[in-house]
CSV table of C-alpha atoms in Angstrom, one decimal:
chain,number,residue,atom,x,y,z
N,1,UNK,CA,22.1,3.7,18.2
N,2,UNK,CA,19.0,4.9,16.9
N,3,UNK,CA,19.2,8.4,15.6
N,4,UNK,CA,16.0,9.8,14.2
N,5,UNK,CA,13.3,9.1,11.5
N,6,UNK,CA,14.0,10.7,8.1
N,7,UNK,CA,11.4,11.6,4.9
N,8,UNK,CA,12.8,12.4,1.5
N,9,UNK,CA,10.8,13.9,-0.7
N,10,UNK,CA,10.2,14.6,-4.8
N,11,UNK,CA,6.9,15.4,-5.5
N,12,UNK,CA,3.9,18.0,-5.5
N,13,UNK,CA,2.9,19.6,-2.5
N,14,UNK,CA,-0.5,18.7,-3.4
N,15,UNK,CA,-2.1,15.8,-5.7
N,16,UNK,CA,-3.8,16.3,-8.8
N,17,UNK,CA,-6.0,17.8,-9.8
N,18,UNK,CA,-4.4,21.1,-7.5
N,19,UNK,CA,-3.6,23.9,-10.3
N,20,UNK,CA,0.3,23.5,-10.5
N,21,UNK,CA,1.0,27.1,-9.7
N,22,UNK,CA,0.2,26.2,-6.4
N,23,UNK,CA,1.1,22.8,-5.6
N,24,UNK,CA,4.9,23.2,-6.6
N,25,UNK,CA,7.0,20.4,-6.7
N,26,UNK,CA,9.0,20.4,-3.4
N,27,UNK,CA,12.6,18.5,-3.5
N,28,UNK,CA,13.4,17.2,0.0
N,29,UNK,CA,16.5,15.9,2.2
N,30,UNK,CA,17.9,14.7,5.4
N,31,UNK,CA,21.2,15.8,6.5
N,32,UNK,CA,22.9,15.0,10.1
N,33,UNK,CA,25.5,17.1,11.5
N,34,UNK,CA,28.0,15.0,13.8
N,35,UNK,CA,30.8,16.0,15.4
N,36,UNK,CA,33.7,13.2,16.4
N,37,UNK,CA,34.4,14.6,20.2
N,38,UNK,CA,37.5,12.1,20.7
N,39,UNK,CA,41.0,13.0,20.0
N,40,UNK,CA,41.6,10.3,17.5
N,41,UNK,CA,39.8,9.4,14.1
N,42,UNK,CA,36.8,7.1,13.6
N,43,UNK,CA,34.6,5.2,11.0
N,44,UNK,CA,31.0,5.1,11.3
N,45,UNK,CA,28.5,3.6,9.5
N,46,UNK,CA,25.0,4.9,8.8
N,47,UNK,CA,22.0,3.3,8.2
N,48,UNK,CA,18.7,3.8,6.5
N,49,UNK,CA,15.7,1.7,7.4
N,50,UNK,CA,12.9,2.0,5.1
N,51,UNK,CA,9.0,1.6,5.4
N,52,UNK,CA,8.7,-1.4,3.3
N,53,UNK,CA,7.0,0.3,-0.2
N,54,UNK,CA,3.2,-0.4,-0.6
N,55,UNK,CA,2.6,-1.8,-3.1
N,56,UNK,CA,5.6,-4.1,-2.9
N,57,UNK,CA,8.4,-3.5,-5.6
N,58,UNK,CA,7.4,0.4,-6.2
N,59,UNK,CA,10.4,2.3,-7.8
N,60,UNK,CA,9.2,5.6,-6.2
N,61,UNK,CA,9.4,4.2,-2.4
N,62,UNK,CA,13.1,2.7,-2.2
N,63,UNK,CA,16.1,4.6,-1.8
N,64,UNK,CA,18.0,2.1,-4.6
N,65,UNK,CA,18.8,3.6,-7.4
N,66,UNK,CA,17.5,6.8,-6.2
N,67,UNK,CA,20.0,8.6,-4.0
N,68,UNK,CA,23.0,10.1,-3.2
N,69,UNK,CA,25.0,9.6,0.6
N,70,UNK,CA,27.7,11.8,0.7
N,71,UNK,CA,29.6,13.7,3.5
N,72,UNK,CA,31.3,17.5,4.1
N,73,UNK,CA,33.9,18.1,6.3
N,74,UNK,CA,35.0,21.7,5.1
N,75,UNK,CA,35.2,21.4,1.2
N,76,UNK,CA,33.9,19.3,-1.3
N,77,UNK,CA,31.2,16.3,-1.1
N,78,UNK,CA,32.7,12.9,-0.9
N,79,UNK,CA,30.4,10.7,-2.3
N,80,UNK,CA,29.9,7.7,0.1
N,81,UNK,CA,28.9,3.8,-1.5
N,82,UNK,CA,25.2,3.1,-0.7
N,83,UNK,CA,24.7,-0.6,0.1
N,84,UNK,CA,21.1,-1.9,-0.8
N,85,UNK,CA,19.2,-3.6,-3.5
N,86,UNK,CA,16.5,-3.3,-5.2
N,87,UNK,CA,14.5,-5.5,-2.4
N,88,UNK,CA,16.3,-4.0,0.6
N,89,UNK,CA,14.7,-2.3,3.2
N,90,UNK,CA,18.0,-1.0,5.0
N,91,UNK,CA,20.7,1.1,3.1
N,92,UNK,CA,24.0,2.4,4.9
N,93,UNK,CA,27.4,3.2,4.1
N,94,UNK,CA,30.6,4.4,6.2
N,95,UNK,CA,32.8,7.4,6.5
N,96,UNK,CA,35.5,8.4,8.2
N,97,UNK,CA,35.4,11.4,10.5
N,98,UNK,CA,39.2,13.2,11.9
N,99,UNK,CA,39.5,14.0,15.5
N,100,UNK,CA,37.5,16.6,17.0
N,101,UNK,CA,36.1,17.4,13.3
N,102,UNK,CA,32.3,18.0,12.3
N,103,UNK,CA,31.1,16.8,8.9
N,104,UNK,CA,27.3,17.0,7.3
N,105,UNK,CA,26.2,13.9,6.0
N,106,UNK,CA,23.5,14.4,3.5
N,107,UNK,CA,20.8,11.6,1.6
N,108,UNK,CA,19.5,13.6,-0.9
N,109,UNK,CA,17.3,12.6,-4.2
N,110,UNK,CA,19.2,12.0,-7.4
N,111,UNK,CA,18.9,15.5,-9.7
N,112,UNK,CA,17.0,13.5,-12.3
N,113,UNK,CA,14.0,13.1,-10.4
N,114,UNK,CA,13.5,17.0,-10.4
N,115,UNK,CA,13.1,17.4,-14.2
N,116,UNK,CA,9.7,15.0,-13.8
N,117,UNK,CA,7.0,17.5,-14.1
N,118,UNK,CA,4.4,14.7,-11.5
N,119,UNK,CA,7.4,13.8,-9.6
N,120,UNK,CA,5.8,10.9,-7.0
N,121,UNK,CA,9.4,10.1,-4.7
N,122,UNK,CA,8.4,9.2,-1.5
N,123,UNK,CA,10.7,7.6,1.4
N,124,UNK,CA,10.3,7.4,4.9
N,125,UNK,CA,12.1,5.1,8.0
N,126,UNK,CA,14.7,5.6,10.6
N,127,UNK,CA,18.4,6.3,10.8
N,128,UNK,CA,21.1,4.5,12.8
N,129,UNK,CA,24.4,5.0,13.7
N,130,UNK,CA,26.9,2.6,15.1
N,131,UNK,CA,31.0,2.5,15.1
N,132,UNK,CA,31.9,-1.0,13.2
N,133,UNK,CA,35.2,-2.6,13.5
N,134,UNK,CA,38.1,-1.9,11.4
N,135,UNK,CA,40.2,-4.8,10.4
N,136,UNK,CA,38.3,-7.3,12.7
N,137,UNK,CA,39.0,-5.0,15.8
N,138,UNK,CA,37.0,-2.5,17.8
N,139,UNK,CA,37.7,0.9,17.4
N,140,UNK,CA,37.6,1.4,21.0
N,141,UNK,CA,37.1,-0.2,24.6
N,142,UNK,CA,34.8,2.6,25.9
N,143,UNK,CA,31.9,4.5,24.3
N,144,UNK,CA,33.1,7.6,21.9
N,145,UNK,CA,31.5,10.7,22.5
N,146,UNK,CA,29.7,12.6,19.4
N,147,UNK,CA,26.9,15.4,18.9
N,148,UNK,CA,24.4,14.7,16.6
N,149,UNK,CA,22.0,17.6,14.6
N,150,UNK,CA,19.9,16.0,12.1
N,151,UNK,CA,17.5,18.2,10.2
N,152,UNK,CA,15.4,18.1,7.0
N,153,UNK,CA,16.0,20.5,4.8
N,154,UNK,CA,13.5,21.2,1.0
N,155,UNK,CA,13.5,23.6,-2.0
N,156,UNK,CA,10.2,24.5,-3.8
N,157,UNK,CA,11.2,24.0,-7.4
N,158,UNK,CA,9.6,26.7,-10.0
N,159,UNK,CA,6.7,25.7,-12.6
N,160,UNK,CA,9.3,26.0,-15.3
N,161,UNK,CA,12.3,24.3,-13.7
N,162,UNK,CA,14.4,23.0,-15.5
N,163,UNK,CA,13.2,25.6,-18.6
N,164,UNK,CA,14.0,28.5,-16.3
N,165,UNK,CA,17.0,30.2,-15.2
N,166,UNK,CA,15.0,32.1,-12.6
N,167,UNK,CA,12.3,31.3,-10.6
N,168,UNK,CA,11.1,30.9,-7.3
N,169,UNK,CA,13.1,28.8,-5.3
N,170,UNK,CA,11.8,28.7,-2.0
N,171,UNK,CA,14.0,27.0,0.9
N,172,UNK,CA,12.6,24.6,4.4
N,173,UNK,CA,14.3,23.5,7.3
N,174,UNK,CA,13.6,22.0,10.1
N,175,UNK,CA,15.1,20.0,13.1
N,176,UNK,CA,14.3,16.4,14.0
N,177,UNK,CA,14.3,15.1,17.7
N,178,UNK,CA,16.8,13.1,18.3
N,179,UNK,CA,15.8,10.0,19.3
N,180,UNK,CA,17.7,9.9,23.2
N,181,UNK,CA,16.4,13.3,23.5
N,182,UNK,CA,19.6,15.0,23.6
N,183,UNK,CA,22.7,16.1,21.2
N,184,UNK,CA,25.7,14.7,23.2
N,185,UNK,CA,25.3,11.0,22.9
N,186,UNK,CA,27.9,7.7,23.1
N,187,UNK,CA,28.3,5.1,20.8
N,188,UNK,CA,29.6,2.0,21.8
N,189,UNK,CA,31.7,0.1,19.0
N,190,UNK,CA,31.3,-3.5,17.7
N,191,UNK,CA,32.9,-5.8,19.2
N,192,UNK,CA,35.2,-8.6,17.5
N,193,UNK,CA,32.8,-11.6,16.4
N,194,UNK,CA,33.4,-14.6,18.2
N,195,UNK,CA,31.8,-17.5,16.7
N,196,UNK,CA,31.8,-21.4,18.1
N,197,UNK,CA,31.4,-24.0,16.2
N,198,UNK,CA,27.8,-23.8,14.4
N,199,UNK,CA,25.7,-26.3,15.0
N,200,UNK,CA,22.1,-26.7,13.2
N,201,UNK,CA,20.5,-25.4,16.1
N,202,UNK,CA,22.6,-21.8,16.3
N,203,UNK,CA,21.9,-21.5,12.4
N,204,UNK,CA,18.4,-22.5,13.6
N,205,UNK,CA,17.7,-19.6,15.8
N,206,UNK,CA,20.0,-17.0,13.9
N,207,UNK,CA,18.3,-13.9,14.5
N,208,UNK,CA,16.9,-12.7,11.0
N,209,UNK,CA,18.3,-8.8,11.8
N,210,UNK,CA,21.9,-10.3,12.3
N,211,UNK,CA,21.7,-11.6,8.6
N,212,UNK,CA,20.0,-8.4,7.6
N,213,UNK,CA,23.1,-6.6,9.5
N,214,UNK,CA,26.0,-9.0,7.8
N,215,UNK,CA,23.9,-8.4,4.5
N,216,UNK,CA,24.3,-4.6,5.0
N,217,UNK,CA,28.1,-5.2,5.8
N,218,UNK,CA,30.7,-4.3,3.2
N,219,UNK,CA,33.1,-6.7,1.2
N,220,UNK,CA,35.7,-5.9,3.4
N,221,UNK,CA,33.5,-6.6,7.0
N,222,UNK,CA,32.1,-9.8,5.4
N,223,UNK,CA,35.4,-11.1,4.4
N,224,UNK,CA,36.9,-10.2,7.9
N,225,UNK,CA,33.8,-12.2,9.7
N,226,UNK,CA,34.4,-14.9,7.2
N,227,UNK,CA,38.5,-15.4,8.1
N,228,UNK,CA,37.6,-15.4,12.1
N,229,UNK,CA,35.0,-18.2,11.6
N,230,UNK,CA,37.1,-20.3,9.5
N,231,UNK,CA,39.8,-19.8,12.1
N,232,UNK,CA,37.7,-21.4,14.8
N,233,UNK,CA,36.7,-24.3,13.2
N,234,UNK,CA,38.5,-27.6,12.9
N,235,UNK,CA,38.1,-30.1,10.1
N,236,UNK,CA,35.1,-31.6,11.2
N,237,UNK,CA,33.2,-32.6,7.9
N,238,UNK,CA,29.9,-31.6,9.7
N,239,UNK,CA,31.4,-28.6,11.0
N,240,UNK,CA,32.2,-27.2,7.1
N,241,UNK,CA,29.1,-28.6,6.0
N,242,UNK,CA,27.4,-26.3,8.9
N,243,UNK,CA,29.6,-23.5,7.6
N,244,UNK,CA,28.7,-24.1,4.1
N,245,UNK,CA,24.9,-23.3,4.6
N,246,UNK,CA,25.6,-19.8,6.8
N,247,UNK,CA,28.2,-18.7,4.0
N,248,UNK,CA,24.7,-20.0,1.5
N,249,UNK,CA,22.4,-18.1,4.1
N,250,UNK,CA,24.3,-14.6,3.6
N,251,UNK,CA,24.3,-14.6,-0.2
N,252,UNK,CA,28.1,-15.6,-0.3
N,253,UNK,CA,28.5,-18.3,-3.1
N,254,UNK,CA,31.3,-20.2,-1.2
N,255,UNK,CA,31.2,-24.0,0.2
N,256,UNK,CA,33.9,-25.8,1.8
N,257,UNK,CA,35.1,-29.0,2.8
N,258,UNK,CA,37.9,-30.9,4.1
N,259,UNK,CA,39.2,-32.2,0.7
């Protein structure tokens, strides 16, 4: 499900040539509150599409290399892996949230972007949500029940930051609509992947978002999809030949044959 549109932020409040002591350098990030309403635990992955960057290949408008996903139940961050390249306009990772538990998941700039004095970060797009399948199965047969908060929150870094100890740290917050309008909301898990046998014409009209989504997948979801296609298919030679150019058309260096 579609959550709500994010911006993260490192730069000046205003360009050059605005006198710094009033265009401080603002550090921005989005952080959703969720709460797992069923009485059992569940994985969910998150998802960050981004604006593609203009111009194409600008360090300073992709979230590679430049942020941190983590999560907080009730102590520490746990860091969560951020799928993505450096040509990748969709990001996610997945955590795992107890029963009846709320956690904050946060995307926030890396710390070494603050210590640039003409910081020029810059990120917007949209956040998703969805409840993948764990170990090939769906996590459940019905829609789960969450409530969703997501929020932008900022700091106004001082002139002298990182020189300074003190300083005027000035704090922002705001909420974000969620995108069905309300906080109580149902997810609807993915369903085991049933594939026939491929044919040129199925790899033919392959949506490109379901190899965007497989791209986006972890090692673990990509090998499960793999071992429930294989399973499927008989010995045909044409039939592992047609296998051989999905596996080529999702990045995974694998052929196979009958011999």
């Amino acid at each position: 499900m579609e959550i709500s549109t994010f911006e993260l932020l490192v730069k000046r409040i205003a360009p050059p040539p605005a006198p710094q002591d009033v265009a401080r350098r603002v550090v921005q990030g989005y952080f959703l509150t969720i709460t797992n309403l069923e009485f059992k635990p569940l994985t969910y992955r998150i998802r960050f599409n981004i604006s593609k960057p203009n111009p194409a290949g600008d360090p300073d408008r992709t979230l590679f290399n430049n942020v941190i996903l983590a999560d907080d139940i009730a102590g520490a961050n746990n860091l969560i892996p951020l799928s993505g390249g450096a040509n990748s306009t969709v990001f996610g990772g997945t955590f795992t949230l107890p029963a009846r538990q709320t956690a904050s998941v946060e995307l926030l700039p890396k710390p070494n972007l603050f210590v640039d004095q003409n910081p020029d970060f810059e990120v917007r797009g949209f956040v998703t949500l969805s409840l993948p399948r764990i170990k090939g199965q769906s996590q459940s047969t019905t829609p789960v029940k969450v409530l969703l908060n997501p929020e932008i929150r900022g700091t106004f870094l001082p002139n002298d930051f990182p020189g300074g100890t003190g300083g005027d740290f000035d704090q922002i917050a705001y909420p974000l609509t969620v995108a069905t309008g309300k906080a109580l909301n149902e997810i609807v898990s993915d369903q085991r992947i049933v594939i026939p046998t491929i044919t040129p014409e199925v790899l033919q009209s392959l949506p490109a978002d379901a190899i965007e989504s497989l791209l986006d997948a972890d090692d673990l979801e990509k090998s499960q999809s793999l071992i429930q296609l294989m399973a499927q298919l008989d010995g045909d030679p044409k039939n592992l030949e047609n296998l051989s150019d999905a596996l080529s058309k999702l990045n995974i260096p694998v052929r196979v044959s009958s011999t």
